[in-house]
mmCIF file of C-alpha atoms in Angstrom:
data_model
loop_
_atom_site.group_PDB
_atom_site.id
_atom_site.type_symbol
_atom_site.label_atom_id
_atom_site.label_comp_id
_atom_site.label_asym_id
_atom_site.label_seq_id
_atom_site.Cartn_x
_atom_site.Cartn_y
_atom_site.Cartn_z
ATOM 1 C CA UNK A 161 21.107 3.280 16.377
ATOM 2 C CA UNK A 162 18.817 6.069 15.202
ATOM 3 C CA UNK A 163 17.757 7.493 11.847
ATOM 4 C CA UNK A 164 16.146 10.851 11.224
ATOM 5 C CA UNK A 165 15.244 10.075 7.603
ATOM 6 C CA UNK A 166 13.334 7.319 5.889
ATOM 7 C CA UNK A 167 15.489 4.664 4.277
ATOM 8 C CA UNK A 168 15.325 4.599 0.457
ATOM 9 C CA UNK A 169 13.180 1.864 -1.044
ATOM 10 C CA UNK A 170 15.121 -1.038 -2.530
ATOM 11 C CA UNK A 171 18.163 -0.801 -0.275
ATOM 12 C CA UNK A 172 19.623 -3.810 1.520
ATOM 13 C CA UNK A 173 19.626 -2.023 4.871
ATOM 14 C CA UNK A 174 15.852 -1.416 4.994
ATOM 15 C CA UNK A 175 14.649 -5.069 5.100
ATOM 16 C CA UNK A 176 17.513 -5.984 7.434
ATOM 17 C CA UNK A 177 16.540 -3.318 9.953
ATOM 18 C CA UNK A 178 12.856 -4.230 9.678
ATOM 19 C CA UNK A 179 13.650 -7.905 10.277
ATOM 20 C CA UNK A 180 15.762 -6.933 13.279
ATOM 21 C CA UNK A 181 12.975 -4.694 14.585
ATOM 22 C CA UNK A 182 10.347 -7.465 14.426
ATOM 23 C CA UNK A 183 12.604 -10.349 15.486
ATOM 24 C CA UNK A 184 11.332 -10.512 19.064
ATOM 25 C CA UNK A 185 7.869 -11.726 18.002
ATOM 26 C CA UNK A 186 7.806 -15.369 16.942
ATOM 27 C CA UNK A 187 5.448 -18.323 17.180
ATOM 28 C CA UNK A 188 6.052 -21.912 16.141
ATOM 29 C CA UNK A 189 4.162 -24.998 17.318
ATOM 30 C CA UNK A 190 3.073 -28.238 15.698
ATOM 31 C CA UNK A 191 -0.230 -26.679 14.654
ATOM 32 C CA UNK A 192 0.529 -22.991 14.163
ATOM 33 C CA UNK A 193 3.470 -21.067 12.774
ATOM 34 C CA UNK A 194 4.325 -17.466 11.945
ATOM 35 C CA UNK A 195 6.599 -17.089 8.921
ATOM 36 C CA UNK A 196 8.260 -13.710 8.437
ATOM 37 C CA UNK A 197 10.244 -12.383 5.492
ATOM 38 C CA UNK A 198 11.007 -8.686 5.893
ATOM 39 C CA UNK A 199 7.582 -6.957 5.975
ATOM 40 C CA UNK A 200 5.693 -9.961 4.529
ATOM 41 C CA UNK A 201 4.395 -12.202 7.294
ATOM 42 C CA UNK A 202 2.312 -15.359 6.971
ATOM 43 C CA UNK A 203 0.439 -17.108 9.765
ATOM 44 C CA UNK A 204 -0.051 -20.805 8.946
ATOM 45 C CA UNK A 205 -2.399 -22.876 11.080
ATOM 46 C CA UNK A 206 -3.436 -26.536 11.040
ATOM 47 C CA UNK A 207 -7.072 -26.621 12.138
ATOM 48 C CA UNK A 208 -8.220 -29.905 13.703
ATOM 49 C CA UNK A 209 -11.834 -30.670 14.676
ATOM 50 C CA UNK A 210 -12.845 -27.085 13.961
ATOM 51 C CA UNK A 211 -10.649 -25.646 16.718
ATOM 52 C CA UNK A 212 -9.434 -22.211 15.568
ATOM 53 C CA UNK A 213 -8.356 -21.062 19.021
ATOM 54 C CA UNK A 214 -4.575 -21.001 18.602
ATOM 55 C CA UNK A 215 -4.763 -19.651 15.055
ATOM 56 C CA UNK A 216 -7.047 -16.756 16.024
ATOM 57 C CA UNK A 217 -5.044 -16.026 19.174
ATOM 58 C CA UNK A 218 -1.824 -15.863 17.141
ATOM 59 C CA UNK A 219 -3.419 -13.415 14.723
ATOM 60 C CA UNK A 220 -4.735 -11.196 17.510
ATOM 61 C CA UNK A 221 -1.450 -11.320 19.440
ATOM 62 C CA UNK A 222 0.435 -10.255 16.322
ATOM 63 C CA UNK A 223 -1.980 -7.373 15.729
ATOM 64 C CA UNK A 224 -1.636 -6.218 19.354
ATOM 65 C CA UNK A 225 2.149 -6.529 19.267
ATOM 66 C CA UNK A 226 2.306 -4.511 16.040
ATOM 67 C CA UNK A 227 0.271 -1.672 17.528
ATOM 68 C CA UNK A 228 2.414 -1.627 20.670
ATOM 69 C CA UNK A 229 5.543 -1.300 18.524
ATOM 70 C CA UNK A 230 4.299 1.499 16.250
ATOM 71 C CA UNK A 231 3.421 -0.840 13.392
ATOM 72 C CA UNK A 232 0.063 -1.265 11.724
ATOM 73 C CA UNK A 233 -1.201 -4.236 9.744
ATOM 74 C CA UNK A 234 -2.631 -3.296 6.368
ATOM 75 C CA UNK A 235 -5.918 -5.184 6.579
ATOM 76 C CA UNK A 236 -6.799 -4.236 3.007
ATOM 77 C CA UNK A 237 -3.788 -6.105 1.618
ATOM 78 C CA UNK A 238 -4.077 -9.008 4.043
ATOM 79 C CA UNK A 239 -5.625 -12.131 2.492
ATOM 80 C CA UNK A 240 -6.614 -15.548 3.800
ATOM 81 C CA UNK A 241 -6.340 -18.825 1.869
ATOM 82 C CA UNK A 242 -8.164 -21.849 3.299
ATOM 83 C CA UNK A 243 -7.014 -25.298 2.169
ATOM 84 C CA UNK A 244 -9.622 -27.858 3.212
ATOM 85 C CA UNK A 245 -8.684 -31.546 2.834
ATOM 86 C CA UNK A 246 -11.941 -32.839 4.292
ATOM 87 C CA UNK A 247 -14.278 -34.748 1.989
ATOM 88 C CA UNK A 248 -17.572 -33.676 3.528
ATOM 89 C CA UNK A 249 -19.141 -30.309 2.848
ATOM 90 C CA UNK A 250 -18.749 -27.952 5.771
ATOM 91 C CA UNK A 251 -19.637 -24.274 6.151
ATOM 92 C CA UNK A 252 -16.699 -21.898 5.645
ATOM 93 C CA UNK A 253 -15.090 -20.476 8.780
ATOM 94 C CA UNK A 254 -15.804 -16.958 9.912
ATOM 95 C CA UNK A 255 -13.325 -14.493 8.381
ATOM 96 C CA UNK A 256 -10.491 -13.138 10.470
ATOM 97 C CA UNK A 257 -11.172 -9.626 11.705
ATOM 98 C CA UNK A 258 -8.297 -7.149 11.992
ATOM 99 C CA UNK A 259 -9.027 -3.792 13.596
ATOM 100 C CA UNK A 260 -12.692 -3.962 12.596
ATOM 101 C CA UNK A 261 -12.021 -5.103 9.016
ATOM 102 C CA UNK A 262 -12.849 -8.608 7.819
ATOM 103 C CA UNK A 263 -9.994 -10.228 5.907
ATOM 104 C CA UNK A 264 -10.875 -11.343 2.375
ATOM 105 C CA UNK A 265 -10.804 -15.101 1.758
ATOM 106 C CA UNK A 266 -9.300 -15.723 -1.700
ATOM 107 C CA UNK A 267 -8.686 -18.778 -3.866
ATOM 108 C CA UNK A 268 -5.101 -17.848 -4.709
ATOM 109 C CA UNK A 269 -2.455 -15.546 -3.289
ATOM 110 C CA UNK A 270 1.051 -14.621 -4.392
ATOM 111 C CA UNK A 271 3.562 -14.974 -1.572
ATOM 112 C CA UNK A 272 7.295 -14.517 -2.182
ATOM 113 C CA UNK A 273 6.858 -14.902 -5.976
ATOM 114 C CA UNK A 274 4.930 -18.190 -5.641
ATOM 115 C CA UNK A 275 1.182 -18.389 -6.301
ATOM 116 C CA UNK A 276 -0.548 -20.537 -3.677
ATOM 117 C CA UNK A 277 -4.136 -21.678 -4.212
ATOM 118 C CA UNK A 278 -6.684 -23.511 -2.104
ATOM 119 C CA UNK A 279 -6.617 -26.885 -3.921
ATOM 120 C CA UNK A 280 -3.524 -26.993 -3.842
ATOM 121 C CA UNK A 281 -2.498 -28.080 -7.350
ATOM 122 C CA UNK A 282 -0.154 -25.276 -8.458
ATOM 123 C CA UNK A 283 -2.423 -24.457 -11.418
ATOM 124 C CA UNK A 284 -2.480 -20.712 -10.677
ATOM 125 C CA UNK A 285 1.280 -20.709 -10.236
ATOM 126 C CA UNK A 286 1.801 -22.519 -13.556
ATOM 127 C CA UNK A 287 -0.488 -20.076 -15.381
ATOM 128 C CA UNK A 288 1.517 -17.148 -14.027
ATOM 129 C CA UNK A 289 4.867 -18.744 -14.924
ATOM 130 C CA UNK A 290 3.750 -19.604 -18.467
ATOM 131 C CA UNK A 291 2.475 -16.079 -19.024
ATOM 132 C CA UNK A 292 5.686 -14.509 -17.774
ATOM 133 C CA UNK A 293 7.827 -17.067 -19.620
ATOM 134 C CA UNK A 294 6.177 -16.263 -22.964
ATOM 135 C CA UNK A 295 6.913 -12.560 -22.554
ATOM 136 C CA UNK A 296 10.549 -13.288 -21.699
ATOM 137 C CA UNK A 297 10.891 -15.638 -24.694
ATOM 138 C CA UNK A 298 9.816 -12.765 -26.925
ATOM 139 C CA UNK A 299 12.744 -10.729 -25.612
ATOM 140 C CA UNK A 300 15.080 -13.666 -26.230
ATOM 141 C CA UNK A 301 13.967 -13.925 -29.859
ATOM 142 C CA UNK A 302 14.361 -10.194 -30.373
ATOM 143 C CA UNK A 303 17.848 -10.319 -28.962
ATOM 144 C CA UNK A 304 18.780 -13.115 -31.358
ATOM 145 C CA UNK A 305 17.306 -11.144 -34.271
ATOM 146 C CA UNK A 306 19.802 -8.387 -33.477
ATOM 147 C CA UNK A 307 22.653 -10.820 -34.067
ATOM 148 C CA UNK A 308 23.440 -11.732 -30.461
ATOM 149 C CA UNK A 309 24.726 -15.317 -30.290
ATOM 150 C CA UNK A 310 26.756 -17.697 -28.150
ATOM 151 C CA UNK A 311 27.523 -17.222 -24.459
ATOM 152 C CA UNK A 312 25.909 -13.779 -24.263
ATOM 153 C CA UNK A 313 22.564 -15.119 -25.483
ATOM 154 C CA UNK A 314 22.823 -18.082 -23.090
ATOM 155 C CA UNK A 315 23.566 -15.732 -20.183
ATOM 156 C CA UNK A 316 20.497 -13.665 -21.036
ATOM 157 C CA UNK A 317 18.392 -16.826 -21.215
ATOM 158 C CA UNK A 318 19.586 -18.104 -17.835
ATOM 159 C CA UNK A 319 19.231 -14.775 -16.036
ATOM 160 C CA UNK A 320 16.060 -13.356 -17.611
ATOM 161 C CA UNK A 321 14.082 -16.266 -19.058
ATOM 162 C CA UNK A 322 15.182 -19.001 -16.655
ATOM 163 C CA UNK A 323 14.607 -16.878 -13.561
ATOM 164 C CA UNK A 324 10.991 -16.361 -14.654
ATOM 165 C CA UNK A 325 10.186 -19.924 -15.707
ATOM 166 C CA UNK A 326 11.916 -21.702 -12.812
ATOM 167 C CA UNK A 327 10.959 -19.319 -9.995
ATOM 168 C CA UNK A 328 10.341 -21.428 -6.872
ATOM 169 C CA UNK A 329 10.909 -24.687 -8.763
ATOM 170 C CA UNK A 330 12.001 -26.495 -5.588
ATOM 171 C CA UNK A 331 8.486 -25.992 -4.203
ATOM 172 C CA UNK A 332 6.380 -27.080 -7.170
ATOM 173 C CA UNK A 333 8.477 -29.258 -9.514
ATOM 174 C CA UNK A 334 7.473 -32.574 -7.910
ATOM 175 C CA UNK A 335 3.830 -31.633 -7.291
ATOM 176 C CA UNK A 336 2.447 -30.152 -10.512
ATOM 177 C CA UNK A 337 0.142 -32.129 -12.780
ATOM 178 C CA UNK A 338 1.345 -33.809 -15.967
ATOM 179 C CA UNK A 339 -0.560 -31.256 -18.024
ATOM 180 C CA UNK A 340 1.162 -28.324 -16.320
ATOM 181 C CA UNK A 341 4.537 -30.051 -16.565
ATOM 182 C CA UNK A 342 4.096 -30.398 -20.328
ATOM 183 C CA UNK A 343 3.251 -26.700 -20.561
ATOM 184 C CA UNK A 344 6.441 -25.791 -18.713
ATOM 185 C CA UNK A 345 8.534 -28.222 -20.765
ATOM 186 C CA UNK A 346 7.147 -26.645 -23.926
ATOM 187 C CA UNK A 347 8.573 -23.299 -22.827
ATOM 188 C CA UNK A 348 11.953 -24.893 -22.163
ATOM 189 C CA UNK A 349 12.009 -26.502 -25.624
ATOM 190 C CA UNK A 350 11.155 -23.195 -27.269
ATOM 191 C CA UNK A 351 14.000 -21.503 -25.415
ATOM 192 C CA UNK A 352 16.269 -24.371 -26.424
ATOM 193 C CA UNK A 353 15.381 -23.916 -30.096
ATOM 194 C CA UNK A 354 16.250 -20.215 -29.905
ATOM 195 C CA UNK A 355 19.616 -20.947 -28.277
ATOM 196 C CA UNK A 356 20.388 -23.884 -30.542
ATOM 197 C CA UNK A 357 21.433 -26.111 -27.635
ATOM 198 C CA UNK A 358 19.588 -28.546 -25.334
ATOM 199 C CA UNK A 359 18.292 -27.400 -21.942
ATOM 200 C CA UNK A 360 17.243 -29.459 -18.929
ATOM 201 C CA UNK A 361 13.512 -30.042 -18.649
ATOM 202 C CA UNK A 362 11.513 -29.131 -15.548
ATOM 203 C CA UNK A 363 11.715 -32.537 -13.851
ATOM 204 C CA UNK A 364 15.478 -32.842 -14.275
ATOM 205 C CA UNK A 365 16.216 -29.299 -13.157
ATOM 206 C CA UNK A 366 13.748 -29.508 -10.270
ATOM 207 C CA UNK A 367 15.262 -32.729 -8.934
ATOM 208 C CA UNK A 368 18.755 -31.279 -9.186
ATOM 209 C CA UNK A 369 17.882 -28.115 -7.303
ATOM 210 C CA UNK A 370 15.896 -30.046 -4.706
ATOM 211 C CA UNK A 371 18.851 -32.320 -3.973
ATOM 212 C CA UNK A 372 21.132 -29.288 -3.753
ATOM 213 C CA UNK A 373 18.740 -27.661 -1.280
ATOM 214 C CA UNK A 374 18.489 -30.821 0.841
ATOM 215 C CA UNK A 375 22.268 -31.147 0.820
ATOM 216 C CA UNK A 376 22.668 -27.579 2.054
ATOM 217 C CA UNK A 377 20.088 -28.251 4.797
ATOM 218 C CA UNK A 378 21.909 -31.374 5.938
ATOM 219 C CA UNK A 379 25.174 -29.444 6.079
ATOM 220 C CA UNK A 380 23.624 -26.450 7.829
ATOM 221 C CA UNK A 381 25.204 -25.953 11.246
ATOM 222 C CA UNK A 382 22.014 -24.440 12.706
ATOM 223 C CA UNK A 383 19.902 -27.482 11.766
ATOM 224 C CA UNK A 384 22.674 -29.796 12.930
ATOM 225 C CA UNK A 385 22.864 -28.100 16.339
ATOM 226 C CA UNK A 386 19.056 -28.194 16.654
ATOM 227 C CA UNK A 387 19.045 -31.944 16.094
ATOM 228 C CA UNK A 388 21.865 -32.357 18.610
ATOM 229 C CA UNK A 389 19.880 -30.436 21.217
ATOM 230 C CA UNK A 390 16.924 -32.743 20.535
ATOM 231 C CA UNK A 391 19.082 -35.604 21.753
ATOM 232 C CA UNK A 392 20.020 -37.387 18.573
ATOM 233 C CA UNK A 393 23.621 -36.546 17.768
ATOM 234 C CA UNK A 394 24.918 -35.100 14.519
ATOM 235 C CA UNK A 395 22.713 -34.868 11.445
ATOM 236 C CA UNK A 396 25.667 -35.673 9.199
ATOM 237 C CA UNK A 397 26.507 -38.882 11.050
ATOM 238 C CA UNK A 398 23.017 -40.245 11.697
ATOM 239 C CA UNK A 399 21.263 -41.678 8.648
ATOM 240 C CA UNK A 400 17.965 -42.046 10.520
ATOM 241 C CA UNK A 401 17.902 -38.320 11.290
ATOM 242 C CA UNK A 402 18.708 -37.484 7.674
ATOM 243 C CA UNK A 403 15.731 -39.542 6.523
ATOM 244 C CA UNK A 404 13.541 -37.926 9.169
ATOM 245 C CA UNK A 405 14.591 -34.464 8.027
ATOM 246 C CA UNK A 406 13.800 -35.266 4.406
ATOM 247 C CA UNK A 407 10.411 -36.755 5.311
ATOM 248 C CA UNK A 408 9.342 -33.756 7.366
ATOM 249 C CA UNK A 409 10.472 -31.400 4.608
ATOM 250 C CA UNK A 410 8.199 -33.123 2.075
ATOM 251 C CA UNK A 411 5.074 -34.326 3.894
ATOM 252 C CA UNK A 412 2.547 -32.404 5.968
ATOM 253 C CA UNK A 413 -0.302 -33.690 8.153
ATOM 254 C CA UNK A 414 -3.778 -34.049 6.682
ATOM 255 C CA UNK A 415 -6.443 -31.705 7.999
ATOM 256 C CA UNK A 416 -7.753 -28.257 7.347
ATOM 257 C CA UNK A 417 -4.874 -25.879 6.805
ATOM 258 C CA UNK A 418 -5.339 -22.134 6.884
ATOM 259 C CA UNK A 419 -2.847 -19.573 5.662
ATOM 260 C CA UNK A 420 -3.139 -15.895 6.520
ATOM 261 C CA UNK A 421 -0.770 -13.356 4.984
ATOM 262 C CA UNK A 422 -0.233 -10.216 7.035
ATOM 263 C CA UNK A 423 1.170 -7.090 5.394
ATOM 264 C CA UNK A 424 2.784 -4.466 7.605
ATOM 265 C CA UNK A 425 3.383 -0.862 6.759
#
């Protein structure tokens, strides 16, 4: 398959071809993982006892592989977020260097529409959602002032307002602070008053979507076959494996966790 012209931005074919082009590079161990979504890649490493060896080797291997395959990592857009769970004060690690450029270490970074910070307490993500939700609520009120009512107004609320407020809710709904939850619920109540009908609050909607996601994972044939190959039989028939899958999807080991986002162009 060959193309003599650049694919238009925003097409479905472009990210598919890029994913196919970069599919042969992967890395996944208990302490280091490379997550790829189209041209947004994230290297996640669990650092134990100050050993950065695997994490730095993964980063360098990915840089070398990119150059060998006519790709270049945009070091200027690449950011590093360090989440340190240790109680004692320790000096920060040396920054990752990509092609002679030190990667900036930031407190928060937006990855796939979710703001991740170094606490992590989802405060930056909540601030961004509240700000975007307020602007979308203004549009909802304006639409109602023009006489739009009923199902059409509800459809606009679900597609425009709800998509902004509840973006990535499966990730953060069970982990945000009570203060941030009240801020999000306040947005939902304001949208409910404009519609004139009750809407599910953040906790209810988050639990519902989380259970739907877990159900789809348990019924996923790829996950089921992976568990079979591990020597445990079917995921649907083994309650112990279902519990294990849920536990590993919620908890993570305690240590120093480093996340590095790599942007390709």
